[in-house]
């Protein structure tokens, strides 16, 4: 599509599509082709004020907050069905905007629909309780909504992560302002339209694409925003936390990671060695990417060989082709950053077994593609073993014994996710307890489940998304005591 033919997408405030107050707009790209997908309004501080005022008045008006549990659940269920009815269109849009394989996008859109269905089901179950108190009377607790919530989303799983925040926030009766990542606002804007179609009152869900430094920061300091839920880098998360501190806003942060895949020599090597997508899925742009693989020395050489062979077979290509396993990185600038890490790894003496370069040829020359890089013989002090690369780069390291595995796994500033491969159940239980992460999987790379809490420790964040825990974050406990006479 020629740039001039690309459609215009407005902000969503009070149920209406509108241009930014300043008139600013910005092209949104397809990173696999370099084409402009749309021109999108770029919110500024005036639009933040307007969106927060709308959210606040919708909250105070009470059409959503005071709707019965059944009414709210019905709207969320209708939204889940509308997402399913539009799933293929949403998946293709997500793939074109993020550069990810369409099969992955289908899974993420499906998860988004399931997320609304799950929280619809949680609404009637999640409330306060009666509390036996040492006084003549009755103690009760209520779960009240927080108020206006600002939800700030990254570009790697734009639709799925938006739903992880919007669904529990709406379930509890809050009004929200979503700030999608500048590069990937398109599916969030579609979600806003579908929510209106599902019957959500206008003003309850507002969507503000725009630059993070201006829009995200303005939301973090806005006095009428009661809660911030942020997913993104540790650096920006820390700045959001500081900005939110003055008003004592509720803050939950889902941040970076440098997760470990720990492979013991007794593991099923075929399965463990095939887990290349635990780091290369979404082209490594995954907060849970197992970007470090720690392998017990007795199995190390065999493991490296298997891993390299599976990597060699990976199909890098057009994200809209069903056979593609790895699409494009989000932008040429990001690819340059990833490539810089690969150069650093080589410079510091790690052994680059395969990949780590830009593929050449027609399709590859148009988009920001990158060949997944496997480094072996990495030492824990190397930059590639410590920093979050957020690209298809893995560091494989040997270890001797359980204690060293745990020490290595815990030897970064992060603590988000990870996997452990062993047939020894006792060891599995010891190691999962000792590894400092919010999430860990045994004999699989699958660690995100809608029904279970998700989040990190250390500099990977604070608070938990998904599962019933998310409802705690989008509500306040109120204690009420009623005298007996
Ligand atoms: P980012 O921190 O650059 O941006 C995240 C969001 O914050 C975007 O919407 C951005 O526009 C906004 N933003 C940017 N500057 C801001 C500021 N000064 N104040 C407020 N908001 C601002 O992150 P990204 O590059 O979009 O995403 C990649 C990062 O996200 C990685 O570190 C990854 O690990 C992390 N991530 C974490 C999880 C998780 O659940 N733990 C999930 C996905 C991504």
Coordinates of C-alpha atoms and ligand atoms in Angstrom, one line a residue:
X1 CA 0.0 0.0 0.0
X2 CA 1.3 3.5 -0.9
X3 CA 1.9 5.6 2.2
X4 CA -0.7 8.1 1.1
X5 CA -3.4 5.3 0.8
X6 CA -2.8 4.1 4.4
X7 CA -5.9 4.6 6.5
X8 CA -6.0 7.1 9.4
X9 CA -6.7 5.8 12.9
X10 CA -7.9 8.2 15.6
X11 CA -7.7 8.1 19.4
X12 CA -10.6 6.5 21.2
X13 CA -12.0 8.8 23.8
X14 CA -15.6 8.7 25.2
X15 CA -16.5 6.1 22.6
X16 CA -15.5 8.4 19.6
X17 CA -12.6 8.1 17.1
X18 CA -10.9 11.5 17.2
X19 CA -7.7 13.2 16.0
X20 CA -5.2 14.3 18.6
X21 CA -5.7 17.8 19.9
X22 CA -2.5 18.9 18.3
X23 CA -3.3 17.2 15.0
X24 CA -0.2 15.0 15.4
X25 CA -0.1 11.7 13.6
X26 CA 2.5 9.1 12.9
X27 CA 3.0 6.3 10.4
X28 CA 2.7 2.7 11.8
X29 CA 4.9 0.3 10.0
X30 CA 5.0 -3.3 8.9
X31 CA 8.5 -4.4 10.0
X32 CA 8.5 -7.3 7.6
X33 CA 8.0 -5.2 4.5
X34 CA 8.7 -1.6 5.4
X35 CA 5.2 -0.6 4.3
X36 CA 3.1 2.0 6.1
X37 CA 0.0 0.2 7.5
X38 CA -1.8 3.3 8.9
X39 CA -1.3 6.8 10.1
X40 CA -2.2 7.0 13.7
X41 CA -3.2 10.0 15.8
X42 CA -0.5 10.7 18.4
X43 CA -1.9 11.8 21.7
X44 CA -0.3 14.5 23.8
X45 CA -0.8 15.8 27.3
X46 CA -4.1 17.6 26.4
X47 CA -5.5 14.2 25.1
X48 CA -4.4 12.5 28.3
X49 CA -6.3 15.1 30.3
X50 CA -9.4 14.6 28.1
X51 CA -9.2 10.8 28.3
X52 CA -8.7 10.7 32.1
X53 CA -11.6 13.2 32.5
X54 CA -13.8 11.0 30.4
X55 CA -12.8 7.9 32.3
X56 CA -13.3 9.6 35.6
X57 CA -16.8 10.8 34.7
X58 CA -17.8 7.4 33.3
X59 CA -16.6 5.9 36.6
X60 CA -18.5 8.4 38.7
X61 CA -21.5 8.1 36.5
X62 CA -21.6 4.5 37.6
X63 CA -23.1 2.9 34.4
X64 CA -20.3 0.3 34.5
X65 CA -19.1 0.4 38.1
X66 CA -22.6 -0.1 39.5
X67 CA -23.7 -2.6 36.8
X68 CA -24.6 -5.9 38.4
X69 CA -22.1 -8.8 38.3
X70 CA -24.2 -10.5 35.7
X71 CA -24.4 -7.4 33.5
X72 CA -20.7 -6.9 33.5
X73 CA -20.0 -10.6 32.9
X74 CA -22.4 -10.6 29.9
X75 CA -20.5 -7.7 28.3
X76 CA -17.1 -9.4 28.8
X77 CA -18.5 -12.6 27.3
X78 CA -19.9 -10.8 24.3
X79 CA -16.5 -9.2 23.8
X80 CA -14.8 -12.6 23.9
X81 CA -17.2 -13.8 21.2
X82 CA -16.7 -10.7 19.1
X83 CA -12.9 -11.2 19.3
X84 CA -13.4 -14.9 18.2
X85 CA -15.6 -13.8 15.3
X86 CA -12.9 -11.4 14.1
X87 CA -10.0 -13.5 15.1
X88 CA -8.4 -14.1 11.7
X89 CA -8.6 -10.4 10.8
X90 CA -7.1 -9.5 14.2
X91 CA -4.3 -12.1 13.9
X92 CA -3.3 -10.9 10.4
X93 CA -3.3 -7.3 11.6
X94 CA -1.1 -8.2 14.6
X95 CA 1.3 -10.1 12.4
X96 CA 1.6 -7.3 9.9
X97 CA 2.2 -4.7 12.7
X98 CA 4.6 -6.8 14.8
X99 CA 6.2 -9.0 12.2
X100 CA 5.4 -12.2 14.0
X101 CA 4.3 -15.4 12.4
X102 CA 0.5 -15.5 11.9
X103 CA 0.3 -18.8 13.8
X104 CA 1.6 -17.1 16.9
X105 CA -0.8 -14.2 16.5
X106 CA -3.7 -16.6 16.2
X107 CA -2.8 -18.1 19.5
X108 CA -2.4 -14.7 21.1
X109 CA -5.8 -13.4 19.8
X110 CA -7.4 -16.6 21.0
X111 CA -5.8 -16.1 24.4
X112 CA -7.2 -12.6 24.5
X113 CA -10.7 -13.9 23.9
X114 CA -10.2 -16.5 26.6
X115 CA -9.0 -13.8 28.9
X116 CA -12.3 -11.9 28.7
X117 CA -14.2 -15.2 29.1
X118 CA -12.1 -16.1 32.2
X119 CA -12.6 -12.8 33.9
X120 CA -16.3 -12.8 33.1
X121 CA -16.5 -16.1 35.0
X122 CA -14.5 -14.7 37.9
X123 CA -16.8 -11.7 38.5
X124 CA -19.4 -13.5 40.6
X125 CA -16.8 -15.4 42.6
X126 CA -14.6 -12.6 43.6
X127 CA -15.9 -10.5 46.6
X128 CA -15.4 -9.7 50.2
X129 CA -16.2 -11.9 53.2
X130 CA -17.6 -11.8 56.7
X131 CA -14.9 -11.6 59.4
X132 CA -15.3 -12.8 62.9
X133 CA -14.3 -9.8 65.1
X134 CA -13.6 -9.4 68.8
X135 CA -16.4 -6.9 69.3
X136 CA -20.2 -7.0 69.4
X137 CA -21.1 -6.7 65.8
X138 CA -20.3 -7.9 62.3
X139 CA -17.1 -7.4 60.3
X140 CA -17.5 -7.4 56.5
X141 CA -15.1 -6.7 53.6
X142 CA -16.0 -5.5 50.2
X143 CA -13.9 -5.5 47.0
X144 CA -14.3 -2.0 45.5
X145 CA -13.0 -0.9 42.2
X146 CA -9.9 1.4 42.3
X147 CA -11.1 4.1 39.9
X148 CA -9.3 5.3 36.8
X149 CA -6.6 2.8 35.8
X150 CA -3.8 3.6 33.3
X151 CA -2.7 0.5 31.4
X152 CA 0.7 0.9 29.6
X153 CA 1.5 -1.9 27.1
X154 CA 4.7 -2.9 25.2
X155 CA 5.0 -3.8 21.5
X156 CA 5.9 -7.5 21.7
X157 CA 2.5 -9.0 22.5
X158 CA 0.3 -6.0 21.9
X159 CA -3.1 -7.6 21.9
X160 CA -2.6 -10.3 24.5
X161 CA -1.0 -8.0 27.1
X162 CA -3.7 -5.4 26.5
X163 CA -6.4 -8.0 27.3
X164 CA -4.5 -9.2 30.4
X165 CA -4.9 -5.7 31.8
X166 CA -8.2 -4.6 30.4
X167 CA -10.2 -7.7 31.2
X168 CA -9.6 -7.8 35.0
X169 CA -9.7 -4.0 35.3
X170 CA -13.2 -4.0 33.6
X171 CA -14.3 -7.1 35.6
X172 CA -13.9 -5.1 38.8
X173 CA -15.8 -2.1 37.5
X174 CA -12.9 0.3 36.8
X175 CA -12.7 2.8 33.9
X176 CA -9.4 2.6 32.0
X177 CA -7.1 4.5 29.7
X178 CA -4.9 2.2 27.6
X179 CA -1.5 3.4 26.2
X180 CA -0.4 1.0 23.5
X181 CA 3.2 1.0 22.4
X182 CA 3.9 3.6 19.8
X183 CA 4.9 1.0 17.2
X184 CA 1.9 -1.3 17.7
X185 CA -1.4 0.4 18.4
X186 CA -3.6 -1.2 15.8
X187 CA -5.1 -4.2 17.5
X188 CA -5.7 -2.3 20.7
X189 CA -7.7 0.2 18.7
X190 CA -9.7 -2.6 17.2
X191 CA -10.3 -4.0 20.7
X192 CA -11.8 -0.6 21.7
X193 CA -14.3 -0.7 18.8
X194 CA -15.3 -4.3 19.6
X195 CA -15.8 -3.4 23.3
X196 CA -18.3 -0.7 22.3
X197 CA -20.0 -3.2 20.0
X198 CA -20.2 -5.6 23.0
X199 CA -22.1 -3.0 25.0
X200 CA -19.4 -1.4 27.1
X201 CA -20.6 2.1 28.0
X202 CA -18.6 4.9 26.1
X203 CA -15.8 6.4 28.2
X204 CA -15.1 3.3 30.2
X205 CA -12.3 2.1 27.8
X206 CA -10.2 4.9 26.2
X207 CA -7.2 4.2 24.0
X208 CA -4.4 6.7 23.5
X209 CA -1.7 5.8 21.0
X210 CA 1.3 8.2 21.3
X211 CA 4.9 8.6 22.4
X212 CA 5.7 6.8 25.7
X213 CA 7.8 9.7 27.1
X214 CA 4.8 12.1 26.8
X215 CA 1.7 10.0 27.2
X216 CA 2.9 7.3 29.6
X217 CA 4.6 9.9 31.8
X218 CA 1.5 12.2 31.8
X219 CA -0.6 9.2 32.9
X220 CA 1.8 8.3 35.6
X221 CA 1.6 11.8 37.2
X222 CA -2.1 12.5 36.5
X223 CA -3.8 13.1 39.9
X224 CA -7.0 11.4 38.8
X225 CA -5.3 8.1 37.8
X226 CA -5.5 5.8 40.8
X227 CA -3.6 2.8 39.4
X228 CA -0.9 2.2 36.8
X229 CA -0.3 -1.2 35.3
X230 CA 2.8 -1.1 33.3
X231 CA 4.5 -3.7 31.1
X232 CA 7.8 -2.9 29.5
X233 CA 11.4 -2.4 30.2
X234 CA 12.9 -2.3 33.6
X235 CA 14.3 1.1 33.0
X236 CA 11.0 2.7 32.0
X237 CA 9.2 0.8 34.7
X238 CA 11.4 2.2 37.4
X239 CA 10.8 5.8 36.1
X240 CA 7.0 5.1 36.1
X241 CA 7.2 3.9 39.6
X242 CA 9.0 7.1 40.7
X243 CA 6.5 9.3 38.9
X244 CA 3.6 7.5 40.5
X245 CA 5.1 7.7 44.0
X246 CA 4.0 11.3 44.7
X247 CA 0.3 10.4 44.6
X248 CA 0.8 7.0 46.2
X249 CA -0.8 5.4 43.1
X250 CA -1.2 1.7 43.0
X251 CA 1.5 0.3 40.7
X252 CA 2.1 -3.0 39.1
X253 CA 5.0 -3.6 36.9
X254 CA 5.8 -6.5 34.5
X255 CA 9.4 -5.8 33.4
X256 CA 12.4 -7.4 31.7
X257 CA 13.9 -10.9 32.1
X258 CA 16.9 -13.0 31.5
X259 CA 15.3 -16.3 32.2
X260 CA 17.2 -19.6 32.4
X261 CA 16.4 -23.0 30.9
X262 CA 18.1 -25.5 33.3
X263 CA 18.8 -28.8 31.7
X264 CA 20.0 -31.7 33.9
X265 CA 21.8 -34.7 32.3
X266 CA 18.9 -37.0 33.2
X267 CA 16.4 -35.0 31.2
X268 CA 14.7 -36.1 28.0
X269 CA 17.3 -34.6 25.8
X270 CA 15.1 -34.8 22.6
X271 CA 12.5 -32.6 24.3
X272 CA 14.9 -30.2 26.1
X273 CA 17.1 -29.8 23.0
X274 CA 14.0 -29.0 20.9
X275 CA 13.0 -26.2 23.1
X276 CA 14.5 -23.6 20.8
X277 CA 11.3 -21.7 20.7
X278 CA 11.5 -21.0 24.4
X279 CA 14.1 -18.4 23.3
X280 CA 13.5 -17.8 19.6
X281 CA 9.7 -17.6 19.7
X282 CA 8.5 -14.1 18.7
X283 CA 12.1 -13.7 17.4
X284 CA 13.3 -13.6 21.1
X285 CA 11.2 -10.5 21.8
X286 CA 9.6 -12.1 24.8
X287 CA 10.0 -11.1 28.4
X288 CA 10.0 -14.9 29.3
X289 CA 12.6 -15.8 26.6
X290 CA 14.9 -18.5 28.1
X291 CA 17.9 -16.5 26.8
X292 CA 20.3 -18.5 29.0
X293 CA 20.5 -22.3 28.8
X294 CA 22.4 -23.9 31.6
X295 CA 23.3 -27.5 30.8
X296 CA 24.8 -30.1 33.1
X297 CA 28.3 -30.8 31.9
X298 CA 27.7 -34.5 31.1
X299 CA 25.1 -33.6 28.6
X300 CA 26.5 -30.3 27.4
X301 CA 28.1 -31.3 24.1
X302 CA 25.2 -33.4 23.0
X303 CA 22.7 -30.6 24.0
X304 CA 24.6 -27.9 22.1
X305 CA 24.7 -30.1 19.0
X306 CA 20.9 -30.7 19.1
X307 CA 20.1 -27.1 19.7
X308 CA 22.3 -25.9 16.8
X309 CA 20.7 -28.5 14.5
X310 CA 17.2 -27.4 15.4
X311 CA 18.1 -23.8 15.0
X312 CA 19.6 -24.5 11.5
X313 CA 16.2 -25.9 10.5
X314 CA 14.2 -22.8 11.6
X315 CA 12.2 -21.2 8.8
X316 CA 12.6 -17.4 8.8
X317 CA 10.2 -15.7 6.5
X318 CA 7.0 -13.9 5.7
X319 CA 5.0 -13.6 8.9
X320 CA 1.7 -14.2 7.0
X321 CA 3.0 -17.6 5.6
X322 CA 1.7 -20.4 7.8
X323 CA 5.1 -22.3 7.5
X324 CA 7.1 -19.4 9.0
X325 CA 8.6 -20.0 12.4
X326 CA 10.4 -16.6 12.9
X327 CA 9.3 -13.4 11.3
X328 CA 10.9 -9.9 11.5
X329 CA 12.2 -8.0 14.5
X330 CA 10.1 -5.0 15.4
X331 CA 12.3 -2.4 13.6
X332 CA 15.7 -1.9 11.9
X333 CA 16.9 0.0 14.9
X334 CA 16.0 -2.8 17.2
X335 CA 17.8 -5.3 14.9
X336 CA 20.9 -3.1 15.1
X337 CA 20.8 -3.2 18.9
X338 CA 20.5 -7.0 18.8
X339 CA 23.3 -7.3 16.4
X340 CA 25.4 -5.1 18.7
X341 CA 25.0 -7.7 21.4
X342 CA 26.0 -10.5 19.1
X343 CA 29.2 -8.6 18.2
X344 CA 29.9 -8.0 21.9
X345 CA 29.5 -11.8 22.6
X346 CA 32.0 -12.6 19.9
X347 CA 34.4 -9.9 21.2
X348 CA 34.2 -11.2 24.7
X349 CA 35.1 -14.7 23.6
X350 CA 31.8 -16.7 23.4
X351 CA 31.6 -19.3 20.7
X352 CA 29.1 -18.3 18.0
X353 CA 27.9 -21.7 16.7
X354 CA 25.3 -20.5 14.2
X355 CA 23.4 -17.4 13.0
X356 CA 23.9 -13.9 14.3
X357 CA 23.7 -12.2 11.0
X358 CA 21.2 -10.4 8.7
X359 CA 19.8 -12.8 6.0
X360 CA 20.0 -11.5 2.4
X361 CA 17.5 -11.8 -0.5
X362 CA 14.4 -10.2 -1.7
X363 CA 12.0 -10.5 1.3
X364 CA 14.8 -10.2 3.8
X365 CA 16.1 -7.0 2.2
X366 CA 12.8 -5.3 2.8
X367 CA 12.2 -6.2 6.5
X368 CA 14.2 -6.3 9.7
X369 CA 14.9 -10.1 9.7
X370 CA 17.7 -11.6 11.7
X371 CA 19.2 -15.1 11.9
X372 CA 18.9 -16.6 15.4
X373 CA 22.3 -16.8 17.1
X374 CA 23.4 -19.6 19.3
X375 CA 26.4 -18.9 21.6
X376 CA 28.1 -21.7 23.5
X377 CA 30.8 -21.6 26.1
X378 CA 29.4 -18.4 27.5
X379 CA 30.6 -17.3 31.0
X380 CA 28.3 -15.7 33.5
X381 CA 30.2 -12.4 33.5
X382 CA 29.7 -11.8 29.8
X383 CA 27.3 -9.0 28.7
X384 CA 25.2 -11.5 26.6
X385 CA 24.8 -13.6 29.8
X386 CA 23.6 -10.6 31.9
X387 CA 21.6 -8.2 29.8
X388 CA 18.2 -8.6 28.3
X389 CA 18.8 -8.7 24.5
X390 CA 15.2 -9.0 23.5
X391 CA 16.1 -10.7 20.3
X392 CA 16.9 -14.2 18.9
X393 CA 20.2 -14.7 20.8
X394 CA 20.8 -17.6 23.3
X395 CA 23.7 -18.1 25.6
X396 CA 24.5 -21.8 26.5
X397 CA 26.7 -22.5 29.6
X398 CA 27.8 -25.7 31.3
X399 CA 27.3 -26.3 35.0
X400 CA 28.4 -28.9 37.6
X401 CA 25.7 -30.0 40.1
X402 CA 22.5 -28.6 41.4
X403 CA 24.0 -25.8 43.6
X404 CA 25.9 -24.3 40.7
X405 CA 22.8 -24.5 38.5
X406 CA 20.8 -22.5 41.0
X407 CA 23.6 -20.0 41.6
X408 CA 23.9 -19.4 37.9
X409 CA 20.2 -19.2 37.4
X410 CA 19.9 -16.6 40.1
X411 CA 23.0 -14.6 39.0
X412 CA 21.2 -11.7 37.2
X413 CA 19.2 -8.7 38.3
X414 CA 16.1 -10.3 36.8
X415 CA 13.7 -13.0 38.1
X416 CA 10.8 -13.5 35.7
X417 CA 10.5 -17.0 34.3
X418 CA 12.4 -20.1 33.4
X419 CA 12.3 -23.9 32.8
X420 CA 13.8 -26.9 34.4
X421 CA 14.3 -30.2 32.7
X422 CA 14.9 -33.4 34.8
X423 CA 13.3 -36.8 35.4
X424 CA 14.0 -36.5 39.2
X425 CA 10.9 -35.2 40.9
X426 CA 12.8 -34.5 44.2
X427 CA 15.3 -32.4 42.4
X428 CA 12.6 -30.6 40.4
X429 CA 10.9 -29.6 43.6
X430 CA 14.2 -28.4 45.2
X431 CA 15.3 -26.4 42.2
X432 CA 11.9 -24.7 41.5
X433 CA 11.8 -23.5 45.1
X434 CA 15.4 -22.2 45.0
X435 CA 15.3 -20.4 41.7
X436 CA 14.3 -16.7 42.3
X437 CA 11.6 -16.2 39.7
X438 CA 7.8 -15.4 39.7
X439 CA 7.1 -18.3 37.3
X440 CA 8.9 -21.5 36.4
X441 CA 8.0 -24.6 34.3
X442 CA 9.2 -28.2 34.6
X443 CA 9.9 -30.3 31.5
X444 CA 8.2 -27.7 29.2
X445 CA 8.6 -24.2 28.1
X446 CA 5.0 -23.4 28.7
X447 CA 4.7 -21.1 31.7
X448 CA 1.9 -18.6 31.0
X449 CA -1.6 -19.7 31.8
X450 CA -4.6 -17.4 32.1
X451 CA -5.6 -19.1 35.3
X452 CA -2.3 -18.7 37.1
X453 CA -0.5 -15.6 38.5
X454 CA 2.1 -14.2 36.2
X455 CA 4.9 -11.8 37.1
X456 CA 8.4 -11.4 38.3
X457 CA 10.6 -10.8 41.3
X458 CA 13.8 -8.7 41.7
X459 CA 14.0 -6.2 38.8
X460 CA 11.5 -8.2 36.7
X461 CA 8.6 -6.4 38.4
X462 CA 6.1 -6.2 41.2
X463 CA 2.6 -7.5 41.4
X464 CA 1.0 -10.4 39.4
X465 CA -1.2 -10.4 36.3
X466 CA -3.6 -13.1 35.3
X467 CA -5.5 -15.5 37.5
X468 CA -7.5 -14.2 40.5
X469 CA -4.4 -12.2 41.6
X470 CA -5.0 -9.6 39.0
X471 CA -8.4 -8.9 40.5
X472 CA -6.7 -8.0 43.7
X473 CA -4.7 -5.4 41.9
X474 CA -7.7 -3.8 40.3
X475 CA -9.7 -3.5 43.5
X476 CA -9.4 -2.1 47.0
X477 CA -10.4 -3.9 50.1
X478 CA -12.9 -2.0 52.3
X479 CA -13.6 -3.1 55.8
X480 CA -17.0 -2.4 57.3
X481 CA -18.0 -2.9 60.9
X482 CA -21.7 -3.0 61.8
X483 CA -22.6 -2.7 65.5
X484 CA -24.9 -5.4 66.9
X485 CA -27.3 -2.9 68.4
Ligands
LIG1 P1 9.3 0.2 26.8 O1 9.6 0.2 28.3 O2 10.2 0.9 25.9 O3 7.8 0.6 26.6 C1 6.7 0.1 27.2 C2 5.6 1.0 27.1 O4 5.9 2.2 27.9 C3 5.2 1.6 25.7 O5 3.8 1.8 25.6 C4 6.0 2.9 25.7 O6 5.4 3.8 24.8 C5 5.8 3.4 27.1 N1 6.8 4.3 27.6 C6 8.0 4.6 27.0 N2 8.6 5.6 27.8 C7 7.8 5.9 28.8 C8 7.9 6.8 29.9 N3 9.0 7.5 30.1 N4 6.9 6.8 30.8 C9 5.8 6.0 30.6 N5 5.7 5.1 29.6 C10 6.6 5.1 28.7 O7 9.3 -1.4 26.5 P2 9.1 -2.0 25.1 O8 10.3 -1.8 24.3 O9 7.8 -1.6 24.5 O10 8.9 -3.6 25.4 C11 10.0 -4.4 25.7 C12 10.2 -4.6 27.2 O11 9.0 -5.0 27.8 C13 11.3 -5.6 27.5 O12 12.1 -5.2 28.5 C14 10.4 -6.8 27.9 O13 11.1 -7.7 28.8 C15 9.3 -6.1 28.6 N6 8.1 -7.0 28.7 C16 7.8 -7.5 29.9 C17 6.7 -8.4 30.0 C18 6.3 -9.0 31.4 O14 5.2 -9.4 31.5 N7 7.2 -9.0 32.4 C19 5.9 -8.6 28.9 C20 6.3 -8.1 27.7 C21 7.4 -7.2 27.6

